[in-house]
Amino acid sequence: MLEMKSISVPAGRLDFSEKMTGAAKFCQDLRPHGMFYAKTLRSSKPRAKIRAVRLPLLPDNVVIVDWRDVRGKNIVPIVTDDQPFFARDQVNYIGEPILVATGPNPDELRKIIDSIQVDYEELPAVLTIEEALSRTSDIIYGDHPWFVSYEYLKGDPDTAIHEAAISVEDEFHTGYQEQAYLEPQSMLAEQKDGVMTVRGSMQCPFYVEEALMQALGWERTRVRVIQLPTGGGFGGKEDYPSIPAVHAALAAIKTGRPVMLVYDRGEDIMCTTKRHPSCIRVKSHLDANNHIIAREIEVLSDAGAYCGLSGVVLQRMIYSVPGVYQVQNLRVSGRACATNKVPSGAFRGFGGPQAFFAIEMHMEHVAREIGVDPLLFRKTHFLRQGDLTATGGRLRSPVELEAITDSVCTLSDYYEKRSTPKEPGGKLRGIGFSAFFHGCGFTGADERDIISARVRLCKGEDETVNLYVSSAELGQGAITTLSKIAAETLDIPLSQVLCGYPDTGVCPNSGPTVASRTILVVGRLVQEAALKMKEHWDEAFCETESHFRYPGGFSFDKKLHTGDAYLEYAWGANVVEVEVDPITYSCNILGAWAAFDIGTPIDTTIAAGQVHGGMTQGLGYGCMEVLDMKAGRPLQCSLTDYMIPTSLDVCKIDFRFVQSESVLGPYGARGMGELTLVGAAPALAAAVENAIGKPVTQLPVTSEYIMELSRHG
Amino acid sequence: MARVFRPGNLKEALHFLDAERAAVLAGGTDFMLKAGRYPGAEFAVLSIGHLHELKRIAIDAANVLSLGAVCTLSEILESPLVPLFLKLPIAEIGSPAIRNAATAGGNVCNASPAGDVLPMLYALDATLVLKSHGDQHEMQIRDFIQGPGLIRIAAGQMLTEIRIPLRQTWRCTWRKVGGRRANSVSKTSFYALIDRTSRGLGDVRIALGAIAPTVVRSREAERIILDAYRGKPSQRCTEIIALYDALISPIDDSRSCRDYRRTVSLGLLENFLTEVMRI
Ligand SMILES: Cc1cc2nc3c(=O)[nH]c(=O)nc-3n(C[C@H](O)[C@H](O)[C@H](O)COP(=O)(O)OP(=O)(O)OC[C@H]3O[C@@H](n4cnc5c(N)ncnc54)[C@H](O)[C@@H]3O)c2cc1C
């Protein structure tokens, strides 16, 4: 056992007491004088032209805001210019915003919204990936059925395939996942002295600022965005908050009032981004020694009606889908398909959960096909330090997959359980394993090309140090861990470091709070700024900044998809044990175990919180969280119907950290926020497969699906 | 905005109901969800959850248990008078917070096909006491519940008591099948009682929940099961299952599908017949 580094010693969350006592003021706790509320009118059709919008007679104090009020550009600024803030003459998904009504009484606003009539001319809607790909007319986006299409090669797959002794093929399907954060989308906009200030629930204050500048057509100096205490994000507050923020701001401008826009739960589930459903085909080609010599993988994701982040999510999917394995010859392709449904977007894992589900189940299936122990089979293909990744990037930091695997197998008693009889008391028991990674930070060179993060430290006369970053505190502990890095580096008590919620008016842009980048990238910059400050510590006032510099020797070619897809990787393995009831087909999780290499944990208690939360969310994705669409409309629009695990559904989760130091991260830390979610579902699915003896190819593994498999499988 | 009346006692409550049309609110765990769908609607609410007269739990000389309509599920679980075969289904309802607020009467009056208090009340031939200002009626639960959310209650009437004939010898089998282990609406449920004494099997009762507009129970099928058990092998298991199959009408909805509900409901029945009844 390694001795714990001082940075890893739990310090207590700095936002703990304000949240535990209820003192923290969330958006809905605020009531500025004269505040108006706002409600959104949304499309009830998956695809239609808007012929007319008929308003009822409105009371004097109710004001309508729509596309006509967008003085700047009516386009949400994310990657592709296709999604409007307000639909103008066409709607492309059920739930798309058409207008906002604002006034003093929320009940009255709801009645007004319900009484507005929209004349639609319905167009043929595209509702599934298959429908999209078979379309030759009525295409949603441009002249092809997808927003983006990528392909990359490694080695010479065609020649290798020709030489293969055996080939094994699989097709996998995964469903939506809803972030189900506790606090729905909430924004409060206020205009004062020509400056628009928007406060609310968000992960990325500078994305919201960008959106406001674009919609309002205002200079940066006239726009200010402040994150409030936020009840969870999980990716759902990465790009989406730009829309309610702009709506609230436009309403505030038009009424001259502070305007609060809060979604109710049904609305939030219906119209905000979710995890991409996917269809993934994997074909492995093996030589006579049971070694994989080539692989062909095709990924299709359901992007919904607008491109949003689907391109970047797809990149992560196709870079992750080869798994933790060294295969010399690869052909990987991916397409993000356009459908008339709510846009899919960011969700913890960002394409990883679908990818690792597919590759890990496929590894199980191949092992079974050739009659080899699935763990042994994996081990003979594990990536190692110094290897080239699927995209040809070099694995510079240690890769401890063997140690991680051995650790989780010992912890869970995997081999013993896998080989014992499986039917105590008529229940079917099974145990499953998964191994996975998560690339930390933005894909490729985007940390340099798109974000270019900065952080600032200021020391006052009283020797307190103010830390200015744009990393949002979402309950994950960002404020605490970043402050710890500053305190440790400056060798001062943690209480001497002050870090508030990000405010674009005072903080430099250290980038969004996404992509498991906060510790690796922002934490590293905090450490560098602190080191600089240390040199000037004796000066009365001292301000230091540090800027992201793309590390030497790294490179990535976006067009060819070659080079270092990520700055750093974090690794993990999970084991899940289940019991399937042969009458009700329900799956009871008996145990979940994990080993992760997140490098040095910056605070072991906060890291444990990420493990418990991430794995629980991953287990929910694996067996419980169903979101179906019927004619483009989500069916489970409440937390009664959209089921996330309760404390009774989650077993004890036991885990270990296998610590090998990152060459880039502060104090040797890697990233961890997303890693913890990625492997739970495939381990669970493998356990069910082991219990019922039928191949599982779909997520979530619901009772209904287990029944299907048991009958026909 | 709703006008809420909080009476001091049952008499005041019934008087209020007699005088004006009001919605009754007990624990509010169903009511508040429905009310949320009509924001700003004008209506009168009669709040009864606090009325002590409706919180009585007692067993009379004829061994009939009476449960006051606003006994919360937690209170029922804590009462030493309530036998285990009534507690099992209640213990799986909602979550601790919900059970602290939700009442048995509310579950009955809400008349959801998935109401988990209902199958046992059907199986036990429970009677409901309905009171109005100066009047009182008794009605069997199966007559009271007409369909999803539909109950036979007259204007001015309120459910005050649930009366359940007990037998010491009842043994129960209960399975709730939901999407998760707390706060989950039943996809289907199975409740059965057998009364096995030294003289043999005295009785059997079977109630299937969340598989038809109301709880499914068939006295005729139960007699056939008794006959089969007592050695008249005229009816085999598959035929009994077919009888129930004809009575159920499972649906597809946001929580599950017809096929699953049917398969599992009949699977639980079959398991009961073969493993517990050993038919
Ligand atoms: C999170 C959650 C989980 C739940 N889980 C379950 C579950 O697992 N199983 C289950 O069966 N239910 C469940 N429910 C539903 C609900 O809790 C139960 O149906 C509960 O028993 C209702 O009781 P109540 O006192 O809250 O009723 P209320 O909401 O107060 O009333 C329900 C209805 O009955 C009427 N009513 C109530 N009392 C009387 C009376 N004495 N006379 C006349 N009319 C009356 C009301 O007017 C209303 O229409 C759940 C609800 C929630 C919110």
Coordinates of C-alpha atoms in Angstrom, one line a residue, chain A residues 321-652:
Chain A
V321 CA -14.7 2.0 -28.8
P322 CA -11.5 0.0 -29.5
G323 CA -11.4 -0.4 -25.7
V324 CA -8.3 -1.0 -23.6
Y325 CA -6.9 -3.4 -26.2
Q326 CA -4.0 -3.4 -28.5
V327 CA -5.2 -4.3 -32.0
Q328 CA -2.8 -3.6 -34.8
N329 CA -5.3 -3.2 -37.6
L330 CA -8.5 -1.2 -37.2
R331 CA -11.2 0.4 -39.3
V332 CA -13.5 2.5 -37.2
S333 CA -16.3 4.7 -38.5
G334 CA -19.1 6.7 -36.9
R335 CA -22.1 8.7 -37.9
A336 CA -24.3 11.0 -35.8
C337 CA -27.7 10.7 -37.4
A338 CA -30.3 13.5 -37.5
T339 CA -33.7 12.6 -36.3
N340 CA -36.8 14.7 -35.3
K341 CA -36.2 14.2 -31.6
V342 CA -34.9 16.3 -28.7
P343 CA -31.2 16.9 -29.4
S344 CA -28.9 14.4 -27.6
G345 CA -25.9 16.0 -25.9
A346 CA -23.4 15.8 -23.1
F347 CA -23.8 13.3 -20.3
R348 CA -21.0 12.1 -18.0
G349 CA -18.9 9.7 -20.0
F350 CA -19.7 11.6 -23.3
G351 CA -20.0 8.6 -25.6
G352 CA -17.8 6.4 -23.5
P353 CA -20.5 4.3 -21.8
Q354 CA -22.0 3.2 -25.2
A355 CA -18.5 2.4 -26.6
F356 CA -17.3 0.4 -23.6
F357 CA -20.6 -1.5 -23.3
A358 CA -20.2 -2.6 -26.9
I359 CA -16.5 -3.5 -26.8
E360 CA -16.6 -5.2 -23.4
M361 CA -19.6 -7.3 -24.3
H362 CA -18.0 -8.1 -27.6
M363 CA -14.8 -9.3 -25.8
E364 CA -17.0 -11.6 -23.7
H365 CA -18.7 -12.9 -26.8
V366 CA -15.5 -13.5 -28.7
A367 CA -13.9 -15.3 -25.7
R368 CA -17.0 -17.5 -25.4
E369 CA -16.9 -18.2 -29.1
I370 CA -13.3 -19.4 -29.0
G371 CA -13.6 -21.1 -25.6
V372 CA -11.1 -19.0 -23.8
D373 CA -11.5 -17.4 -20.3
P374 CA -12.8 -13.9 -20.9
L375 CA -10.3 -12.3 -18.5
L376 CA -7.4 -14.2 -19.8
F377 CA -8.4 -13.2 -23.3
R378 CA -8.6 -9.6 -22.3
K379 CA -5.3 -9.7 -20.6
T380 CA -3.5 -10.9 -23.6
H381 CA -4.7 -7.9 -25.5
F382 CA -4.3 -5.2 -22.8
L383 CA -2.6 -1.9 -23.7
R384 CA 0.7 -1.1 -22.0
Q385 CA 2.7 2.0 -21.3
G386 CA 4.5 3.1 -24.5
D387 CA 2.0 1.5 -26.8
L388 CA 0.3 3.4 -29.5
T389 CA -3.5 3.9 -29.1
A390 CA -6.1 3.3 -31.7
T391 CA -5.4 6.7 -33.2
G392 CA -1.7 6.2 -33.0
G393 CA -1.1 8.4 -29.9
R394 CA 1.6 7.4 -27.4
L395 CA 0.6 6.2 -24.0
R396 CA 3.2 8.2 -22.0
S397 CA 2.0 7.7 -18.4
P398 CA 2.0 4.2 -16.8
V399 CA -0.8 1.8 -17.9
E400 CA -1.6 -0.5 -15.0
L401 CA -4.4 -2.6 -16.5
E402 CA -3.1 -5.9 -15.1
A403 CA -2.8 -4.5 -11.6
I404 CA -6.2 -2.9 -11.8
T405 CA -7.8 -6.1 -13.0
D406 CA -6.1 -8.2 -10.3
S407 CA -7.1 -5.7 -7.7
V408 CA -10.8 -5.7 -8.6
C409 CA -10.9 -9.5 -9.0
T410 CA -9.4 -10.1 -5.6
L411 CA -11.7 -7.6 -4.0
S412 CA -14.8 -9.2 -5.6
D413 CA -13.7 -12.8 -5.4
Y414 CA -14.4 -12.9 -9.1
Y415 CA -12.8 -16.2 -10.1
E416 CA -14.4 -18.1 -7.2
K417 CA -17.8 -16.7 -7.9
R418 CA -17.6 -17.2 -11.6
S419 CA -16.8 -20.8 -11.2
T420 CA -19.4 -21.7 -8.5
P421 CA -23.0 -23.0 -9.1
K422 CA -25.4 -20.3 -10.0
E423 CA -28.7 -21.2 -8.6
P424 CA -29.0 -20.8 -4.9
G425 CA -32.7 -20.8 -4.0
G426 CA -33.9 -20.9 -7.6
K427 CA -32.4 -17.5 -8.3
L428 CA -29.9 -17.2 -11.1
R429 CA -26.6 -15.7 -10.1
G430 CA -24.0 -14.2 -12.4
I431 CA -20.9 -12.1 -12.2
G432 CA -19.4 -9.9 -14.8
F433 CA -16.3 -7.8 -15.5
S434 CA -15.4 -4.7 -17.5
A435 CA -12.2 -2.8 -18.2
F436 CA -12.2 0.7 -19.6
F437 CA -10.5 4.1 -19.8
H438 CA -11.5 7.7 -20.0
G439 CA -9.6 10.2 -22.0
C440 CA -9.1 13.3 -19.8
G441 CA -9.6 16.8 -21.1
F442 CA -10.9 17.9 -24.5
T443 CA -10.4 15.7 -27.5
G444 CA -7.2 16.1 -29.6
A445 CA -5.7 19.5 -29.4
D446 CA -8.9 21.3 -28.5
E447 CA -7.6 22.3 -25.1
R448 CA -5.3 24.5 -27.2
D449 CA -7.4 25.3 -30.2
I450 CA -10.8 25.9 -28.6
I451 CA -10.4 26.5 -24.9
S452 CA -6.9 27.8 -24.1
A453 CA -7.6 28.0 -20.4
R454 CA -6.3 30.6 -18.0
V455 CA -6.4 30.9 -14.2
R456 CA -5.5 33.7 -11.8
L457 CA -4.3 33.9 -8.2
C458 CA -4.3 37.1 -6.1
K459 CA -2.6 37.5 -2.8
G460 CA -3.9 40.3 -0.6
E461 CA -2.2 42.0 2.3
D462 CA -3.7 39.7 4.8
E463 CA -2.0 36.8 3.1
T464 CA -5.3 35.3 1.9
V465 CA -5.1 34.1 -1.7
N466 CA -8.0 34.5 -4.0
L467 CA -8.3 31.8 -6.7
Y468 CA -10.1 32.8 -9.9
V469 CA -11.2 30.0 -12.2
S470 CA -14.4 29.4 -14.2
S471 CA -14.7 25.8 -13.0
A472 CA -18.2 25.3 -11.6
E473 CA -19.0 23.7 -8.3
L474 CA -21.6 21.1 -9.2
G475 CA -21.4 19.1 -6.0
Q476 CA -18.4 17.2 -7.3
G477 CA -16.0 19.2 -5.1
A478 CA -14.2 21.4 -7.7
I479 CA -13.9 24.4 -5.4
T480 CA -12.3 22.3 -2.7
T481 CA -9.9 20.3 -4.8
L482 CA -8.6 23.3 -6.7
S483 CA -8.2 25.3 -3.5
K484 CA -6.3 22.3 -2.0
I485 CA -3.9 22.4 -5.0
A486 CA -3.3 26.1 -4.4
A487 CA -2.8 25.7 -0.7
E488 CA -0.6 22.7 -0.9
T489 CA 1.6 24.3 -3.5
L490 CA 1.9 27.6 -1.6
D491 CA 2.3 25.6 1.6
I492 CA -0.4 27.6 3.4
P493 CA -3.5 26.4 5.3
L494 CA -6.5 25.6 3.1
S495 CA -8.5 28.3 5.0
Q496 CA -6.2 30.9 3.5
V497 CA -7.4 30.2 0.0
L498 CA -10.7 31.7 -1.1
C499 CA -12.5 30.5 -4.2
G500 CA -16.0 31.5 -5.0
Y501 CA -18.5 30.4 -7.6
P502 CA -17.4 31.5 -11.1
D503 CA -18.3 34.9 -12.3
T504 CA -17.4 35.9 -15.9
G505 CA -17.1 39.5 -14.6
V506 CA -14.0 38.6 -12.5
C507 CA -12.8 35.2 -13.4
P508 CA -10.5 34.4 -16.4
N509 CA -11.9 31.7 -18.7
S510 CA -10.4 28.4 -17.5
G511 CA -12.9 26.6 -19.7
P512 CA -16.0 24.6 -19.1
T513 CA -16.5 22.2 -16.2
V514 CA -16.7 19.1 -18.4
A515 CA -14.6 16.3 -20.0
S516 CA -12.8 15.2 -16.7
R517 CA -10.6 18.2 -17.3
T518 CA -10.9 20.2 -14.1
I519 CA -8.1 18.6 -12.1
L520 CA -5.9 17.6 -15.0
V521 CA -6.0 20.9 -16.9
V522 CA -7.3 23.6 -14.6
G523 CA -5.7 22.0 -11.5
R524 CA -2.3 21.9 -13.3
L525 CA -2.7 25.6 -14.1
V526 CA -3.5 26.4 -10.5
Q527 CA -0.4 24.6 -9.5
E528 CA 1.7 26.6 -12.0
A529 CA 0.2 29.9 -10.9
A530 CA 0.8 29.0 -7.3
L531 CA 4.4 28.1 -8.0
K532 CA 4.9 31.5 -9.6
M533 CA 3.3 33.2 -6.6
K534 CA 5.5 31.4 -4.3
E535 CA 8.5 33.1 -5.8
H536 CA 6.9 36.5 -5.0
W537 CA 5.3 35.5 -1.7
D538 CA 7.1 38.3 0.2
E539 CA 5.6 41.0 -1.9
A540 CA 2.6 42.7 -0.3
F541 CA 0.3 42.2 -3.3
C542 CA 0.9 39.6 -5.8
E543 CA -1.1 38.4 -8.8
T544 CA -0.1 35.5 -11.0
E545 CA -1.7 33.9 -14.0
S546 CA -1.0 30.8 -15.9
H547 CA -2.1 29.8 -19.4
F548 CA -2.6 26.4 -20.9
R549 CA 0.4 25.3 -23.0
Y550 CA 0.0 22.2 -25.3
P551 CA 2.6 19.8 -24.0
G552 CA 5.6 19.2 -26.2
G553 CA 5.6 16.1 -28.4
F554 CA 1.9 15.9 -28.5
S555 CA -0.1 16.3 -31.7
F556 CA -3.4 15.4 -33.2
D557 CA -4.7 15.5 -36.8
K558 CA -8.4 16.2 -36.7
K559 CA -9.1 15.2 -40.3
L560 CA -7.3 11.9 -40.2
H561 CA -8.1 11.2 -36.6
T562 CA -4.5 10.4 -35.9
G563 CA -2.2 11.2 -33.0
D564 CA -2.9 11.9 -29.3
A565 CA -6.6 11.8 -28.9
Y566 CA -6.3 12.8 -25.3
L567 CA -3.7 14.5 -23.1
E568 CA -4.0 11.8 -20.4
Y569 CA -6.0 8.7 -19.6
A570 CA -7.6 7.3 -16.5
W571 CA -8.2 3.6 -16.2
G572 CA -10.5 1.3 -14.4
A573 CA -12.1 -2.1 -14.1
N574 CA -15.5 -3.1 -12.5
V575 CA -17.0 -6.3 -11.3
V576 CA -20.8 -6.6 -10.7
E577 CA -22.6 -9.5 -9.3
V578 CA -26.4 -10.0 -9.9
E579 CA -29.2 -12.3 -9.1
V580 CA -31.9 -12.8 -11.6
D581 CA -35.4 -13.9 -10.5
P582 CA -36.5 -16.6 -13.0
I583 CA -40.2 -15.7 -12.5
T584 CA -40.2 -11.9 -12.5
Y585 CA -36.9 -11.6 -14.5
S586 CA -35.9 -8.8 -12.2
C587 CA -32.2 -8.3 -11.6
N588 CA -31.0 -7.6 -8.1
I589 CA -27.5 -6.2 -7.8
L590 CA -25.7 -8.2 -5.1
G591 CA -22.3 -6.5 -5.3
A592 CA -20.3 -3.9 -7.2
W593 CA -16.5 -3.6 -7.0
A594 CA -14.0 -1.3 -8.7
A595 CA -10.4 -0.5 -9.1
F596 CA -9.5 2.8 -10.7
D597 CA -6.2 4.4 -11.6
I598 CA -6.9 8.1 -11.3
G599 CA -3.3 8.8 -10.5
T600 CA -3.0 10.7 -7.2
P601 CA -6.5 11.3 -5.7
I602 CA -6.8 15.0 -4.8
D603 CA -8.8 14.3 -1.6
T604 CA -9.8 10.6 -1.1
T605 CA -13.2 11.4 0.3
I606 CA -14.2 13.5 -2.7
A607 CA -12.9 10.8 -4.9
A608 CA -14.9 8.2 -3.1
G609 CA -18.0 10.4 -3.7
Q610 CA -17.3 10.3 -7.4
V611 CA -16.9 6.5 -7.3
H612 CA -20.2 6.0 -5.5
G613 CA -22.2 8.5 -7.6
G614 CA -20.7 7.5 -10.9
M615 CA -21.1 3.8 -10.4
T616 CA -24.6 4.2 -9.2
Q617 CA -25.5 6.3 -12.3
G618 CA -23.8 3.7 -14.4
L619 CA -25.7 0.8 -12.8
G620 CA -28.9 2.8 -13.4
Y621 CA -28.0 3.1 -17.0
G622 CA -27.3 -0.6 -17.1
C623 CA -30.5 -2.0 -15.8
M624 CA -33.1 0.6 -14.9
E625 CA -33.2 3.9 -16.7
V626 CA -35.7 3.6 -19.5
L627 CA -36.6 6.5 -21.7
D628 CA -38.7 5.5 -24.7
M629 CA -39.9 7.7 -27.5
K630 CA -43.3 7.3 -29.1
A631 CA -43.8 9.3 -32.2
G632 CA -41.0 11.6 -31.1
R633 CA -42.3 12.2 -27.6
P634 CA -40.5 10.9 -24.5
L635 CA -42.8 8.6 -22.5
Q636 CA -41.2 8.8 -19.1
C637 CA -41.4 12.5 -18.3
S638 CA -41.5 12.3 -14.5
L639 CA -39.2 10.9 -11.8
T640 CA -41.9 8.3 -11.1
D641 CA -41.7 6.9 -14.6
Y642 CA -38.1 7.7 -15.4
M643 CA -36.5 5.5 -12.8
I644 CA -33.1 6.2 -11.3
P645 CA -31.8 3.9 -8.6
T646 CA -32.9 4.5 -5.0
S647 CA -30.6 3.7 -2.0
L648 CA -32.4 0.4 -1.8
D649 CA -31.4 -0.5 -5.3
V650 CA -27.7 0.1 -4.8
C651 CA -25.5 -2.4 -3.0
K652 CA -22.4 -1.6 -1.2

